[in-house]
């Protein structure tokens, strides 16, 4: 489990302001220095569309993390999806799974795909991506822990109230999530490992839709990577929808 040294700054400040305070070693709660582990180690990838390079060459690993604190530091350090240029992606995948159809853990799989309108870039994109990421990362970690760590942000507070349950056993099927920033409309997808695992896929799709508060009349579809990678037109048929 990842740990870090206790940060002394807060105690030192207290001592400086109140000279009569005892100078014996402060009692420090383990909560203040033990990082909170996630169930999985995750890798964040960035794709920048440089036409002089192949698709694979344009894909870069940004960082890996396995604690809430390291995730949060990374998240606060990078641009929100709505600030990325057209053609760029973020991919958040379990460590060991590359964010591409060809990876052994993806090649029989598919994705729940949410296509956003152009207006939603300003209204919904960053929030949906944040919620997607949180649904993954914190489903096992206990939302109260996350709430304590991130309570400085009212928006995240509200968001984290939605979290706390996992996709249950279906979480095993989740490989990662992708956000594509595109002029024709942005996309957010959850990739799963086997498009024949109907029950797990439906559980993930239904819970995901619920957590993002997507209206029931708005359908989202699941497509196999096989169909997506071999499509000839602009659309791919849905294997499932919720
Ligand atoms: P895209 O980035 O997923 O969607 O795929 P975009 O840009 O909205 O385009 P559209 O076709 O969905 O309208 C764009 C292209 O990137 C694909 O046609 C592939 O050439 C390439 N590509 C995308 N993915 C996810 C992969 C992948 O996993 N492996 C490889 N080899 N190429 C990919």
mmCIF file of C-alpha atoms and ligand atoms in Angstrom:
data_model
loop_
_atom_site.group_PDB
_atom_site.id
_atom_site.type_symbol
_atom_site.label_atom_id
_atom_site.label_comp_id
_atom_site.label_asym_id
_atom_site.label_seq_id
_atom_site.Cartn_x
_atom_site.Cartn_y
_atom_site.Cartn_z
ATOM 1 C CA UNK A 1 0.000 0.000 0.000
ATOM 2 C CA UNK A 2 1.314 3.429 -0.862
ATOM 3 C CA UNK A 3 2.116 5.688 2.076
ATOM 4 C CA UNK A 4 3.704 9.081 2.412
ATOM 5 C CA UNK A 5 5.540 10.906 5.177
ATOM 6 C CA UNK A 6 3.327 12.975 7.474
ATOM 7 C CA UNK A 7 3.250 16.588 6.426
ATOM 8 C CA UNK A 8 4.383 18.748 9.334
ATOM 9 C CA UNK A 9 3.233 22.090 8.042
ATOM 10 C CA UNK A 10 -0.154 22.257 9.730
ATOM 11 C CA UNK A 11 1.233 21.418 13.197
ATOM 12 C CA UNK A 12 4.083 23.871 12.785
ATOM 13 C CA UNK A 13 1.650 26.644 11.920
ATOM 14 C CA UNK A 14 -0.429 25.946 15.019
ATOM 15 C CA UNK A 15 2.679 26.061 17.206
ATOM 16 C CA UNK A 16 3.847 29.350 15.719
ATOM 17 C CA UNK A 17 0.510 31.032 16.410
ATOM 18 C CA UNK A 18 0.139 29.720 19.982
ATOM 19 C CA UNK A 19 3.504 29.757 21.785
ATOM 20 C CA UNK A 20 2.016 28.114 24.897
ATOM 21 C CA UNK A 21 0.976 25.010 22.982
ATOM 22 C CA UNK A 22 2.857 21.885 24.102
ATOM 23 C CA UNK A 23 5.791 21.020 21.861
ATOM 24 C CA UNK A 24 5.708 17.265 22.511
ATOM 25 C CA UNK A 25 5.091 15.049 19.486
ATOM 26 C CA UNK A 26 1.594 15.678 18.201
ATOM 27 C CA UNK A 27 -0.760 12.728 18.036
ATOM 28 C CA UNK A 28 -1.318 12.243 14.340
ATOM 29 C CA UNK A 29 -4.212 10.218 13.087
ATOM 30 C CA UNK A 30 -3.178 7.550 10.549
ATOM 31 C CA UNK A 31 -5.810 9.116 8.283
ATOM 32 C CA UNK A 32 -3.429 12.066 7.851
ATOM 33 C CA UNK A 33 -0.542 10.151 6.377
ATOM 34 C CA UNK A 34 -1.790 6.843 5.012
ATOM 35 C CA UNK A 35 -2.938 7.154 1.447
ATOM 36 C CA UNK A 36 -6.225 5.493 0.621
ATOM 37 C CA UNK A 37 -5.726 2.573 -1.738
ATOM 38 C CA UNK A 38 -7.940 1.927 -4.727
ATOM 39 C CA UNK A 39 -8.971 -1.612 -5.550
ATOM 40 C CA UNK A 40 -7.030 -1.458 -8.813
ATOM 41 C CA UNK A 41 -4.006 0.336 -10.167
ATOM 42 C CA UNK A 42 -5.041 2.616 -13.041
ATOM 43 C CA UNK A 43 -3.232 4.215 -15.963
ATOM 44 C CA UNK A 44 -4.209 7.496 -17.593
ATOM 45 C CA UNK A 45 -3.387 7.817 -21.300
ATOM 46 C CA UNK A 46 -3.531 10.814 -23.613
ATOM 47 C CA UNK A 47 -4.080 10.700 -27.363
ATOM 48 C CA UNK A 48 -3.110 13.673 -29.530
ATOM 49 C CA UNK A 49 -4.031 13.500 -33.153
ATOM 50 C CA UNK A 50 -0.827 14.144 -35.069
ATOM 51 C CA UNK A 51 -1.478 13.141 -38.653
ATOM 52 C CA UNK A 52 2.219 12.547 -39.353
ATOM 53 C CA UNK A 53 2.179 9.623 -36.896
ATOM 54 C CA UNK A 54 0.293 6.350 -36.643
ATOM 55 C CA UNK A 55 -2.679 5.986 -34.291
ATOM 56 C CA UNK A 56 -0.570 3.913 -31.877
ATOM 57 C CA UNK A 57 2.302 6.421 -31.869
ATOM 58 C CA UNK A 58 -0.109 9.183 -30.895
ATOM 59 C CA UNK A 59 -1.103 7.365 -27.722
ATOM 60 C CA UNK A 60 0.951 8.343 -24.653
ATOM 61 C CA UNK A 61 0.882 7.094 -21.081
ATOM 62 C CA UNK A 62 0.583 10.047 -18.694
ATOM 63 C CA UNK A 63 0.730 8.393 -15.296
ATOM 64 C CA UNK A 64 -0.346 5.475 -13.120
ATOM 65 C CA UNK A 65 -1.882 5.651 -9.662
ATOM 66 C CA UNK A 66 -3.426 3.377 -7.075
ATOM 67 C CA UNK A 67 -4.514 5.721 -4.304
ATOM 68 C CA UNK A 68 -7.272 8.312 -4.015
ATOM 69 C CA UNK A 69 -4.720 11.018 -3.209
ATOM 70 C CA UNK A 70 -2.561 10.301 -6.248
ATOM 71 C CA UNK A 71 -5.608 10.241 -8.478
ATOM 72 C CA UNK A 72 -6.730 13.571 -7.090
ATOM 73 C CA UNK A 73 -3.307 15.186 -7.527
ATOM 74 C CA UNK A 74 -3.220 14.019 -11.128
ATOM 75 C CA UNK A 75 -6.784 15.064 -11.857
ATOM 76 C CA UNK A 76 -6.158 18.571 -10.568
ATOM 77 C CA UNK A 77 -2.996 18.840 -12.626
ATOM 78 C CA UNK A 78 -4.377 18.023 -16.064
ATOM 79 C CA UNK A 79 -6.696 19.889 -18.414
ATOM 80 C CA UNK A 80 -10.391 19.115 -18.286
ATOM 81 C CA UNK A 81 -11.619 17.387 -21.465
ATOM 82 C CA UNK A 82 -13.495 20.511 -22.619
ATOM 83 C CA UNK A 83 -10.139 22.346 -22.804
ATOM 84 C CA UNK A 84 -8.489 19.738 -25.035
ATOM 85 C CA UNK A 85 -8.092 20.276 -28.777
ATOM 86 C CA UNK A 86 -10.207 18.432 -31.320
ATOM 87 C CA UNK A 87 -8.989 14.934 -31.982
ATOM 88 C CA UNK A 88 -7.637 14.431 -28.465
ATOM 89 C CA UNK A 89 -8.646 11.681 -26.035
ATOM 90 C CA UNK A 90 -8.112 10.679 -22.439
ATOM 91 C CA UNK A 91 -8.206 6.974 -21.674
ATOM 92 C CA UNK A 92 -8.327 5.637 -18.135
ATOM 93 C CA UNK A 93 -7.631 1.908 -18.051
ATOM 94 C CA UNK A 94 -6.814 -0.728 -15.497
ATOM 95 C CA UNK A 95 -3.060 -1.146 -15.325
ATOM 96 C CA UNK A 96 -1.926 -3.768 -17.805
ATOM 97 C CA UNK A 97 -4.692 -3.108 -20.361
ATOM 98 C CA UNK A 98 -3.714 -0.860 -23.268
ATOM 99 C CA UNK A 99 -6.541 1.416 -24.446
ATOM 100 C CA UNK A 100 -6.801 -0.216 -27.849
ATOM 101 C CA UNK A 101 -8.972 -2.829 -29.548
ATOM 102 C CA UNK A 102 -5.930 -5.064 -30.106
ATOM 103 C CA UNK A 103 -5.156 -5.634 -26.414
ATOM 104 C CA UNK A 104 -5.917 -9.218 -25.346
ATOM 105 C CA UNK A 105 -8.269 -7.976 -22.627
ATOM 106 C CA UNK A 106 -10.218 -5.775 -25.099
ATOM 107 C CA UNK A 107 -10.297 -7.734 -28.309
ATOM 108 C CA UNK A 108 -13.460 -9.721 -27.500
ATOM 109 C CA UNK A 109 -15.071 -6.714 -25.851
ATOM 110 C CA UNK A 110 -16.971 -3.582 -26.678
ATOM 111 C CA UNK A 111 -18.109 -0.268 -25.256
ATOM 112 C CA UNK A 112 -21.075 1.572 -23.849
ATOM 113 C CA UNK A 113 -21.015 4.747 -25.918
ATOM 114 C CA UNK A 114 -22.467 8.097 -25.024
ATOM 115 C CA UNK A 115 -22.422 10.670 -27.800
ATOM 116 C CA UNK A 116 -22.807 14.281 -26.724
ATOM 117 C CA UNK A 117 -24.170 17.195 -28.696
ATOM 118 C CA UNK A 118 -21.883 20.150 -29.422
ATOM 119 C CA UNK A 119 -23.661 22.219 -26.747
ATOM 120 C CA UNK A 120 -22.931 19.574 -24.142
ATOM 121 C CA UNK A 121 -19.197 20.290 -24.359
ATOM 122 C CA UNK A 122 -19.785 23.347 -22.189
ATOM 123 C CA UNK A 123 -22.566 22.006 -20.030
ATOM 124 C CA UNK A 124 -21.924 18.321 -19.461
ATOM 125 C CA UNK A 125 -18.634 16.969 -20.822
ATOM 126 C CA UNK A 126 -16.337 17.603 -17.847
ATOM 127 C CA UNK A 127 -18.965 16.593 -15.309
ATOM 128 C CA UNK A 128 -19.819 13.367 -17.168
ATOM 129 C CA UNK A 129 -16.127 12.476 -17.481
ATOM 130 C CA UNK A 130 -15.512 13.179 -13.791
ATOM 131 C CA UNK A 131 -18.515 11.071 -12.847
ATOM 132 C CA UNK A 132 -17.394 8.264 -15.139
ATOM 133 C CA UNK A 133 -13.954 8.266 -13.584
ATOM 134 C CA UNK A 134 -15.345 8.331 -10.063
ATOM 135 C CA UNK A 135 -17.764 5.507 -10.748
ATOM 136 C CA UNK A 136 -14.732 3.386 -11.644
ATOM 137 C CA UNK A 137 -12.221 4.394 -9.086
ATOM 138 C CA UNK A 138 -14.216 4.823 -5.967
ATOM 139 C CA UNK A 139 -16.699 2.057 -6.284
ATOM 140 C CA UNK A 140 -14.690 -0.073 -3.856
ATOM 141 C CA UNK A 141 -12.945 2.508 -1.812
ATOM 142 C CA UNK A 142 -15.828 3.835 0.216
ATOM 143 C CA UNK A 143 -17.324 7.158 -0.648
ATOM 144 C CA UNK A 144 -16.945 8.548 2.872
ATOM 145 C CA UNK A 145 -13.178 8.379 2.557
ATOM 146 C CA UNK A 146 -13.275 10.188 -0.715
ATOM 147 C CA UNK A 147 -15.702 12.703 0.700
ATOM 148 C CA UNK A 148 -13.270 13.579 3.510
ATOM 149 C CA UNK A 149 -10.384 14.029 1.141
ATOM 150 C CA UNK A 150 -12.164 16.096 -1.446
ATOM 151 C CA UNK A 151 -14.655 18.000 0.654
ATOM 152 C CA UNK A 152 -13.144 21.330 -0.301
ATOM 153 C CA UNK A 153 -14.919 21.140 -3.604
ATOM 154 C CA UNK A 154 -18.666 21.526 -3.366
ATOM 155 C CA UNK A 155 -19.199 20.177 -6.821
ATOM 156 C CA UNK A 156 -17.286 17.006 -6.058
ATOM 157 C CA UNK A 157 -19.178 16.658 -2.810
ATOM 158 C CA UNK A 158 -22.415 16.623 -4.682
ATOM 159 C CA UNK A 159 -20.961 14.270 -7.208
ATOM 160 C CA UNK A 160 -19.630 11.811 -4.686
ATOM 161 C CA UNK A 161 -23.025 11.450 -3.100
ATOM 162 C CA UNK A 162 -23.911 9.517 -6.217
ATOM 163 C CA UNK A 163 -21.099 7.080 -5.687
ATOM 164 C CA UNK A 164 -20.556 4.368 -3.163
ATOM 165 C CA UNK A 165 -21.955 1.309 -4.811
ATOM 166 C CA UNK A 166 -19.959 -0.567 -7.384
ATOM 167 C CA UNK A 167 -20.972 -2.386 -10.503
ATOM 168 C CA UNK A 168 -20.655 -5.364 -8.127
ATOM 169 C CA UNK A 169 -19.231 -8.470 -9.807
ATOM 170 C CA UNK A 170 -19.668 -6.732 -13.152
ATOM 171 C CA UNK A 171 -16.754 -4.447 -12.218
ATOM 172 C CA UNK A 172 -14.455 -7.282 -13.207
ATOM 173 C CA UNK A 173 -15.629 -6.839 -16.783
ATOM 174 C CA UNK A 174 -14.725 -3.152 -16.904
ATOM 175 C CA UNK A 175 -11.480 -2.449 -18.755
ATOM 176 C CA UNK A 176 -11.493 1.334 -18.873
ATOM 177 C CA UNK A 177 -13.094 4.550 -20.043
ATOM 178 C CA UNK A 178 -12.380 6.881 -22.950
ATOM 179 C CA UNK A 179 -13.338 10.460 -23.707
ATOM 180 C CA UNK A 180 -12.989 11.613 -27.322
ATOM 181 C CA UNK A 181 -13.086 15.357 -28.069
ATOM 182 C CA UNK A 182 -14.413 15.751 -31.589
ATOM 183 C CA UNK A 183 -15.807 18.630 -33.686
ATOM 184 C CA UNK A 184 -18.877 16.570 -34.613
ATOM 185 C CA UNK A 185 -19.691 15.900 -30.924
ATOM 186 C CA UNK A 186 -17.690 14.483 -28.039
ATOM 187 C CA UNK A 187 -17.962 10.872 -26.867
ATOM 188 C CA UNK A 188 -17.537 9.098 -23.569
ATOM 189 C CA UNK A 189 -17.338 5.309 -23.453
ATOM 190 C CA UNK A 190 -16.915 2.519 -20.945
ATOM 191 C CA UNK A 191 -14.999 -0.411 -22.376
ATOM 192 C CA UNK A 192 -15.719 -3.926 -21.164
ATOM 193 C CA UNK A 193 -13.830 -7.139 -21.822
ATOM 194 C CA UNK A 194 -16.296 -9.542 -23.405
ATOM 195 C CA UNK A 195 -19.275 -8.546 -25.503
ATOM 196 C CA UNK A 196 -20.944 -11.916 -24.835
ATOM 197 C CA UNK A 197 -21.214 -11.233 -21.076
ATOM 198 C CA UNK A 198 -24.707 -9.859 -21.414
ATOM 199 C CA UNK A 199 -25.608 -9.739 -17.710
ATOM 200 C CA UNK A 200 -22.470 -7.856 -16.693
ATOM 201 C CA UNK A 201 -22.788 -5.466 -19.624
ATOM 202 C CA UNK A 202 -26.432 -4.683 -18.862
ATOM 203 C CA UNK A 203 -25.648 -4.125 -15.167
ATOM 204 C CA UNK A 204 -22.860 -1.721 -16.054
ATOM 205 C CA UNK A 205 -24.977 0.132 -18.618
ATOM 206 C CA UNK A 206 -28.006 0.493 -16.353
ATOM 207 C CA UNK A 207 -26.016 1.637 -13.312
ATOM 208 C CA UNK A 208 -23.884 3.987 -15.354
ATOM 209 C CA UNK A 209 -26.905 5.638 -16.914
ATOM 210 C CA UNK A 210 -28.545 5.977 -13.525
ATOM 211 C CA UNK A 211 -25.485 7.544 -11.893
ATOM 212 C CA UNK A 212 -25.053 10.063 -14.649
ATOM 213 C CA UNK A 213 -28.773 10.874 -14.391
ATOM 214 C CA UNK A 214 -29.254 10.329 -18.085
ATOM 215 C CA UNK A 215 -32.993 10.582 -18.807
ATOM 216 C CA UNK A 216 -34.575 7.158 -19.359
ATOM 217 C CA UNK A 217 -35.815 8.193 -22.802
ATOM 218 C CA UNK A 218 -32.216 8.829 -23.915
ATOM 219 C CA UNK A 219 -30.868 5.488 -25.125
ATOM 220 C CA UNK A 220 -27.216 4.597 -24.948
ATOM 221 C CA UNK A 221 -25.877 1.714 -27.002
ATOM 222 C CA UNK A 222 -23.234 -0.988 -26.584
ATOM 223 C CA UNK A 223 -21.140 -1.912 -29.593
ATOM 224 C CA UNK A 224 -18.535 -4.636 -30.009
ATOM 225 C CA UNK A 225 -15.002 -3.505 -30.918
ATOM 226 C CA UNK A 226 -15.136 -5.999 -33.733
ATOM 227 C CA UNK A 227 -18.065 -4.152 -35.308
ATOM 228 C CA UNK A 228 -16.552 -0.718 -34.569
ATOM 229 C CA UNK A 229 -13.175 -1.547 -36.065
ATOM 230 C CA UNK A 230 -14.656 -3.089 -39.208
ATOM 231 C CA UNK A 231 -17.472 -0.584 -39.805
ATOM 232 C CA UNK A 232 -17.712 0.873 -43.275
ATOM 233 C CA UNK A 233 -20.190 3.718 -42.637
ATOM 234 C CA UNK A 234 -20.398 6.302 -39.877
ATOM 235 C CA UNK A 235 -22.421 4.213 -37.426
ATOM 236 C CA UNK A 236 -22.023 0.826 -35.749
ATOM 237 C CA UNK A 237 -24.974 -1.371 -34.819
ATOM 238 C CA UNK A 238 -25.814 -1.696 -31.144
ATOM 239 C CA UNK A 239 -25.597 -5.148 -29.560
ATOM 240 C CA UNK A 240 -27.391 -3.863 -26.433
ATOM 241 C CA UNK A 241 -29.016 -0.649 -25.354
ATOM 242 C CA UNK A 242 -30.327 0.832 -22.117
HETATM 243 P P1 LIG B 1 -11.951 7.102 -32.833
HETATM 244 O O1 LIG B 1 -10.879 7.998 -32.377
HETATM 245 O O2 LIG B 1 -12.403 6.046 -31.895
HETATM 246 O O3 LIG B 1 -13.253 7.877 -33.284
HETATM 247 O O4 LIG B 1 -11.472 6.338 -34.150
HETATM 248 P P2 LIG B 1 -13.508 9.187 -34.195
HETATM 249 O O5 LIG B 1 -12.265 9.994 -34.345
HETATM 250 O O6 LIG B 1 -14.712 9.873 -33.641
HETATM 251 O O7 LIG B 1 -13.845 8.570 -35.602
HETATM 252 P P3 LIG B 1 -15.112 7.709 -36.047
HETATM 253 O O8 LIG B 1 -14.545 6.765 -37.038
HETATM 254 O O9 LIG B 1 -15.686 7.010 -34.860
HETATM 255 O O10 LIG B 1 -16.110 8.660 -36.652
HETATM 256 C C1 LIG B 1 -10.884 7.008 -35.243
HETATM 257 C C2 LIG B 1 -9.895 6.105 -35.890
HETATM 258 O O11 LIG B 1 -8.782 5.906 -34.996
HETATM 259 C C3 LIG B 1 -10.367 4.715 -36.203
HETATM 260 O O12 LIG B 1 -11.055 4.640 -37.436
HETATM 261 C C4 LIG B 1 -9.055 3.953 -36.260
HETATM 262 O O13 LIG B 1 -8.394 4.210 -37.492
HETATM 263 C C5 LIG B 1 -8.268 4.611 -35.148
HETATM 264 N N1 LIG B 1 -8.452 3.870 -33.890
HETATM 265 C C6 LIG B 1 -9.324 4.134 -32.900
HETATM 266 N N2 LIG B 1 -9.191 3.210 -31.922
HETATM 267 C C7 LIG B 1 -9.932 3.162 -30.684
HETATM 268 C C8 LIG B 1 -8.227 2.336 -32.309
HETATM 269 C C9 LIG B 1 -7.658 1.167 -31.709
HETATM 270 O O14 LIG B 1 -8.004 0.722 -30.611
HETATM 271 N N3 LIG B 1 -6.690 0.568 -32.420
HETATM 272 C C10 LIG B 1 -6.267 1.020 -33.645
HETATM 273 N N4 LIG B 1 -5.329 0.358 -34.298
HETATM 274 N N5 LIG B 1 -6.790 2.119 -34.217
HETATM 275 C C11 LIG B 1 -7.761 2.772 -33.564
#
